[in-house]
Short mmCIF file of C-alpha atoms in Angstrom, two decimals:
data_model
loop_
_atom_site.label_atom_id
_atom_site.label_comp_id
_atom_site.label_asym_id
_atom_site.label_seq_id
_atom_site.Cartn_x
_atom_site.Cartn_y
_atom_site.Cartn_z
CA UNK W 67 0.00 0.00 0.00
CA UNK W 68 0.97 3.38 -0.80
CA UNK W 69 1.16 6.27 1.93
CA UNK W 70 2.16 9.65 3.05
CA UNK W 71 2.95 11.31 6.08
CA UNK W 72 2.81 14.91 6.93
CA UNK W 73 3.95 15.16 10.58
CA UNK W 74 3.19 18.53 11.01
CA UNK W 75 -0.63 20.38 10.55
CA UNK W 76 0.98 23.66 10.59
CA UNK W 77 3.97 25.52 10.01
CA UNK W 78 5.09 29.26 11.46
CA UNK W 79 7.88 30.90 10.09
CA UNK W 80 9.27 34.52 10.05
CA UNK W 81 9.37 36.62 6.54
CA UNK W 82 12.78 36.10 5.79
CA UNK W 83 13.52 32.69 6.98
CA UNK W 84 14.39 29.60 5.60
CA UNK W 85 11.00 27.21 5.81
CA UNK W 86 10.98 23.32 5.51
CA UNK W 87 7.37 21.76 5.04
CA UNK W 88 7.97 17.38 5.58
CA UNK W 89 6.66 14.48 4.04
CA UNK W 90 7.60 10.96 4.60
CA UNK W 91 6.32 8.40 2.30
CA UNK W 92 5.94 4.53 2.03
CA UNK W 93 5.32 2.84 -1.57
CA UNK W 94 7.23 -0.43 -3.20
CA UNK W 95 9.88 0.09 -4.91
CA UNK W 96 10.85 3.83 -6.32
CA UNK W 97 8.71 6.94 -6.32
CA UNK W 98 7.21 9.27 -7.89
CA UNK W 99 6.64 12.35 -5.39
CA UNK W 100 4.97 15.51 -5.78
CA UNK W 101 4.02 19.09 -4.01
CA UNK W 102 1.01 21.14 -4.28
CA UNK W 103 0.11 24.43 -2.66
CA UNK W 104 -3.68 25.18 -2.33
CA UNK W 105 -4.22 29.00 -1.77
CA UNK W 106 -7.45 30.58 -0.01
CA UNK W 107 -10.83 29.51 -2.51
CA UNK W 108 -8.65 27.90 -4.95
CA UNK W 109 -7.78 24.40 -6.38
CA UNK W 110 -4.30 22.75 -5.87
CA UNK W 111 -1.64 24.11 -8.10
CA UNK W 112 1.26 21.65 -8.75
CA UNK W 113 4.81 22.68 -7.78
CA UNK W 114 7.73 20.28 -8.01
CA UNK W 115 8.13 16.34 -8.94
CA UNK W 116 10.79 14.18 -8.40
CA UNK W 117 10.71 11.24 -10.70
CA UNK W 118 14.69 9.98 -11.40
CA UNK W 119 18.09 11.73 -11.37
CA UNK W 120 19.08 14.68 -8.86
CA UNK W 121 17.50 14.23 -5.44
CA UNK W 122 17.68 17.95 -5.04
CA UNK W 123 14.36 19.61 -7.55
CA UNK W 124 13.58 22.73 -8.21
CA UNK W 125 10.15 24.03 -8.59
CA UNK W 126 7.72 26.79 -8.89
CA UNK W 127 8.20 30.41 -6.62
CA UNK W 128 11.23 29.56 -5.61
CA UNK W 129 10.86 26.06 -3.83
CA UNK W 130 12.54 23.21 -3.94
CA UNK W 131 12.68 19.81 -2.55
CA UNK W 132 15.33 16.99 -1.80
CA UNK W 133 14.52 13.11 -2.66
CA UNK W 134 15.73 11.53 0.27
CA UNK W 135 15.86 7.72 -0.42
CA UNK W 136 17.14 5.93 3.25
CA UNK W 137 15.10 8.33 4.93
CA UNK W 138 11.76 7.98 2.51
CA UNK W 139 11.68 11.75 2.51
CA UNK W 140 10.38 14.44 0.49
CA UNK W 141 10.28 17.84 2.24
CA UNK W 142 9.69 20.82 0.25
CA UNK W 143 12.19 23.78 1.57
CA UNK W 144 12.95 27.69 0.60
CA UNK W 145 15.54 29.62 1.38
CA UNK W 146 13.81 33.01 2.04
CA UNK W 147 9.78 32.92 3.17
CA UNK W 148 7.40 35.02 1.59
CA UNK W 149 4.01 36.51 3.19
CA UNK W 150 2.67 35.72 0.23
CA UNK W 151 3.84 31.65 0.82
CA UNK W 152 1.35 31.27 3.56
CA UNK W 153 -0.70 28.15 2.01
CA UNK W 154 -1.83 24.42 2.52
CA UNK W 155 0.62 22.57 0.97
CA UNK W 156 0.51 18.53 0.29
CA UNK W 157 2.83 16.05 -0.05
CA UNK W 158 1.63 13.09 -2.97
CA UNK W 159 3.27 9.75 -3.68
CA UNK W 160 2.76 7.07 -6.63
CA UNK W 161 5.00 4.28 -6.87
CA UNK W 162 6.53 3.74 -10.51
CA UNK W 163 5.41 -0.01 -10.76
CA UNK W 164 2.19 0.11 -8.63
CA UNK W 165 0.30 0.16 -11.90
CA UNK W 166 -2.48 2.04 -12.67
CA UNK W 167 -3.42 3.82 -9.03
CA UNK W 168 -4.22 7.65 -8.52
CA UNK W 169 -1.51 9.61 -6.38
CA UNK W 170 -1.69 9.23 -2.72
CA UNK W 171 -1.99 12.72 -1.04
CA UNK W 172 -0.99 13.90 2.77
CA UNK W 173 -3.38 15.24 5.04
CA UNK W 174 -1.71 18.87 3.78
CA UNK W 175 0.27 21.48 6.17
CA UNK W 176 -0.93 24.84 6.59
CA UNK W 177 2.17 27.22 6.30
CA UNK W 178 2.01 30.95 8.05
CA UNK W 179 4.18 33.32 6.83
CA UNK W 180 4.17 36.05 9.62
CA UNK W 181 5.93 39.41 8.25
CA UNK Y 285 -6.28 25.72 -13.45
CA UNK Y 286 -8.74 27.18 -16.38
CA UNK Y 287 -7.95 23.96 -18.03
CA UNK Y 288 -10.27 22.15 -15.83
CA UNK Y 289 -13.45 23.75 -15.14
CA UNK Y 290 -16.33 22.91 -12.41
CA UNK Y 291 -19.57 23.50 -12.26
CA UNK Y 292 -21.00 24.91 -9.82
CA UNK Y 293 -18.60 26.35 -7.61
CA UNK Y 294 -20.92 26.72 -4.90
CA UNK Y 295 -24.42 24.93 -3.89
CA UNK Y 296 -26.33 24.41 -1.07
CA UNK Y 297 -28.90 21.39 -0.80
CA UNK Y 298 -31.17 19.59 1.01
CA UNK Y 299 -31.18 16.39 2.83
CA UNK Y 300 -32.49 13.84 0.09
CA UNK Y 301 -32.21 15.79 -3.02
CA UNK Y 302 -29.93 14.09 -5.68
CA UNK Y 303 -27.07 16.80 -7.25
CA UNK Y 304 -24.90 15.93 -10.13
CA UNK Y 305 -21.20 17.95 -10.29
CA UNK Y 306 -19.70 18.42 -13.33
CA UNK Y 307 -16.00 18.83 -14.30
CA UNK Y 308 -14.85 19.70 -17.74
CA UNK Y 309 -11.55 19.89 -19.29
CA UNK Y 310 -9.15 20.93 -22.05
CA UNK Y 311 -6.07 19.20 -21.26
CA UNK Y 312 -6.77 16.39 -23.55
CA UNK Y 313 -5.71 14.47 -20.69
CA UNK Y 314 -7.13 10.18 -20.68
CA UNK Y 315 -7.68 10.16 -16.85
CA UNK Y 316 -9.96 12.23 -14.40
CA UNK Y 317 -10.27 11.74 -10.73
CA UNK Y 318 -13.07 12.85 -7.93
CA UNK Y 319 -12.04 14.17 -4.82
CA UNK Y 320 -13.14 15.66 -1.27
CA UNK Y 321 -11.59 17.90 0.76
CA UNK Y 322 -12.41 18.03 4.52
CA UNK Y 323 -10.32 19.71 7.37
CA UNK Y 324 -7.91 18.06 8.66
CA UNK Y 325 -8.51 14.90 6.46
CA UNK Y 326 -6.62 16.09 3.29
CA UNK Y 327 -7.80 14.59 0.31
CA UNK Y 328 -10.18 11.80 -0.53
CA UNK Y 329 -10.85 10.14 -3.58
CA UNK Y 330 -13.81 9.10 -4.69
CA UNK Y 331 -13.82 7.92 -8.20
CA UNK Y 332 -11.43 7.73 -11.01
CA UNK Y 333 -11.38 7.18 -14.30
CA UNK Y 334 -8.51 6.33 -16.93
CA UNK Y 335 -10.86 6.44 -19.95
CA UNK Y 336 -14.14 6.82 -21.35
CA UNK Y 337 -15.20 3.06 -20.63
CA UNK Y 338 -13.19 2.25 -17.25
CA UNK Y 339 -14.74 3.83 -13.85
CA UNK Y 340 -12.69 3.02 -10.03
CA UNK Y 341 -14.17 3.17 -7.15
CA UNK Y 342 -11.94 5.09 -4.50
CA UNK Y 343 -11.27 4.96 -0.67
CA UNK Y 344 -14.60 6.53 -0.04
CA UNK Y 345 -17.29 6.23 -3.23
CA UNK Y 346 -20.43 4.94 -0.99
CA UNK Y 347 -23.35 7.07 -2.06
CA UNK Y 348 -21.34 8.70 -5.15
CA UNK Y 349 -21.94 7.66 -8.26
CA UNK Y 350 -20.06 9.09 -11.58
CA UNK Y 351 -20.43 9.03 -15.63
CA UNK Y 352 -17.40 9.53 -17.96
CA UNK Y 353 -19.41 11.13 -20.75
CA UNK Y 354 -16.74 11.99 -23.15
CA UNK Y 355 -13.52 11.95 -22.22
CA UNK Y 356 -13.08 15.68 -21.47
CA UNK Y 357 -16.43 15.46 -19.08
CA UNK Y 358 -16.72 13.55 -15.82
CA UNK Y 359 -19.76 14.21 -14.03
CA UNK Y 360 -20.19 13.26 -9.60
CA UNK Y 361 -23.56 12.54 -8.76
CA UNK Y 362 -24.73 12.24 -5.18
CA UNK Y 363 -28.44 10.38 -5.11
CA UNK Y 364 -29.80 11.60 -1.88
CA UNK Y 365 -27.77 13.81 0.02
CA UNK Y 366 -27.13 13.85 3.18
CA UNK Y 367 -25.33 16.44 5.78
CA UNK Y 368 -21.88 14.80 6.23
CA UNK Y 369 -20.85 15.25 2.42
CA UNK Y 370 -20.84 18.63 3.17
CA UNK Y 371 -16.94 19.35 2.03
CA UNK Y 372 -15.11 21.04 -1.20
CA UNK Y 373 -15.52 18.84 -4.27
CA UNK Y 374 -12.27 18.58 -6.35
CA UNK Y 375 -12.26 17.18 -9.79
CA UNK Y 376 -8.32 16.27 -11.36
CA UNK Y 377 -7.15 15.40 -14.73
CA UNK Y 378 -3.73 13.46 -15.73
CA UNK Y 379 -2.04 12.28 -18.62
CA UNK Y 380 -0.92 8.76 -18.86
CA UNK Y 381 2.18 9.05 -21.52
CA UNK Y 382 3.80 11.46 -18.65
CA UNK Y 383 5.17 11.71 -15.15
CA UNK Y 384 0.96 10.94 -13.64
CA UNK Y 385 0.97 14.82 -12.31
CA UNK Y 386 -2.43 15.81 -11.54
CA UNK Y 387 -4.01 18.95 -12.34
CA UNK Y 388 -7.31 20.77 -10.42
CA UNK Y 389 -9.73 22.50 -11.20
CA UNK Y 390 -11.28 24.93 -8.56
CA UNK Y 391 -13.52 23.16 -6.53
CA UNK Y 392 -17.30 23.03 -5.66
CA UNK Y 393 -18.50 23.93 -2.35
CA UNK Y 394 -21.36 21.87 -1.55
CA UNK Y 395 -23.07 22.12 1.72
CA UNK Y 396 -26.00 20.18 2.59
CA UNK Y 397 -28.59 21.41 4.70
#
């Protein structure tokens, strides 16, 4: 079975700061992994996808995210928070030989941006 | 994403009245999903579909139904409503030739009264 784990509901951070949102995931065999970022009244937008090569991706507004294979990790970082970050962001997981399934999603973490 | 379009994007109903949800799109994509979003549950999915003639149940489809009219059109149905599908409807599209990224449209508010 495919699953992912956000640990944290919510996430405070300072304008300015370096944030870290993180997901843990458990498929067989390799990944593919995904973040989304679901503003106020609106659908989820994709951001980044790791699917082979370098662990470290780079996405949309600045984020990226570092494949994390011993540790089954996925967490979405930036260097410098906006106000304007402050989302729900979720972690999704498919494994690349579990066939035909939908992505698995995380229960989402609400980020704060506080200027 | 004005690929995928949903209509309505609000509703309220009553208890026992049957409401159909439709989601359109433009991607050209083969597969479209049903979701529901409900605090602090993250996303559920209902039903999928990875073409016109193959319909999935997902991890919560009792009293959902769904029809894949065409593939750009995939409609959510609930029979008789009832309070506790109150949540925000999301309907997805993906391609299967790529890397299985989904893409939303903007969601329907339902609330059942």
């Amino acid at each position: 079975a495919q699953s992912v784990a956000q640990p944290e509901d919510q996430v405070n951070v300072a304008e300015g700061n370096p944030l870290t949102v993180k997901c843990t995931y458990s498929v067989s065999g390799n990944p593919y992994l995904f973040w989304y970022v679901q503003y106020p009244n609106r659908g989820l937008q994709f951001l980044l996808k790791y699917i082979t090569g370098d662990n470290l991706v780079k996405g949309s507004y600045g984020f990226e995210a570092e494949f994390n294979k011993s540790q089954t990790s996925f967490h979405l970082k930036k260097p410098s928070a906006l106000v304007s970050d402050s989302a729900l962001y979720f972690c999704a997981v498919r494994g690349r030989n579990s066939g035909n399934t939908p992505l698995v999603f995380g229960k989402g973490t609400r980020l704060s941006v506080i200027a | 994403d004005a690929d995928v379009t949903q209509t309505p994007r609000n509703r309220i109903t009553k208890t026992g009245k049957r409401i159909m949800l439709e989601c359109s799109q433009t991607k050209g994509h083969d597969r479209m999903y049903w979701y529901r979003q409900d605090p602090g549950l993250g996303l559920r999915l209902i039903y999928y579909s990875f073409d016109v003639k193959d319909i999935n149940k997902g991890e919560i489809s009792d009293g959902y139904s769904v029809s894949r009219q065409a593939q750009a059109k995939f409609s959510l149905s609930l029979e008789s409503a009832i309070p506790n599908q109150t949540a925000l409807y999301f309907c997805a599209t993906s391609d299967s030739h790529s890397s299985y990224e989904q893409y939303f449209g903007p969601g329907t508010r339902l609330t059942v009264t």
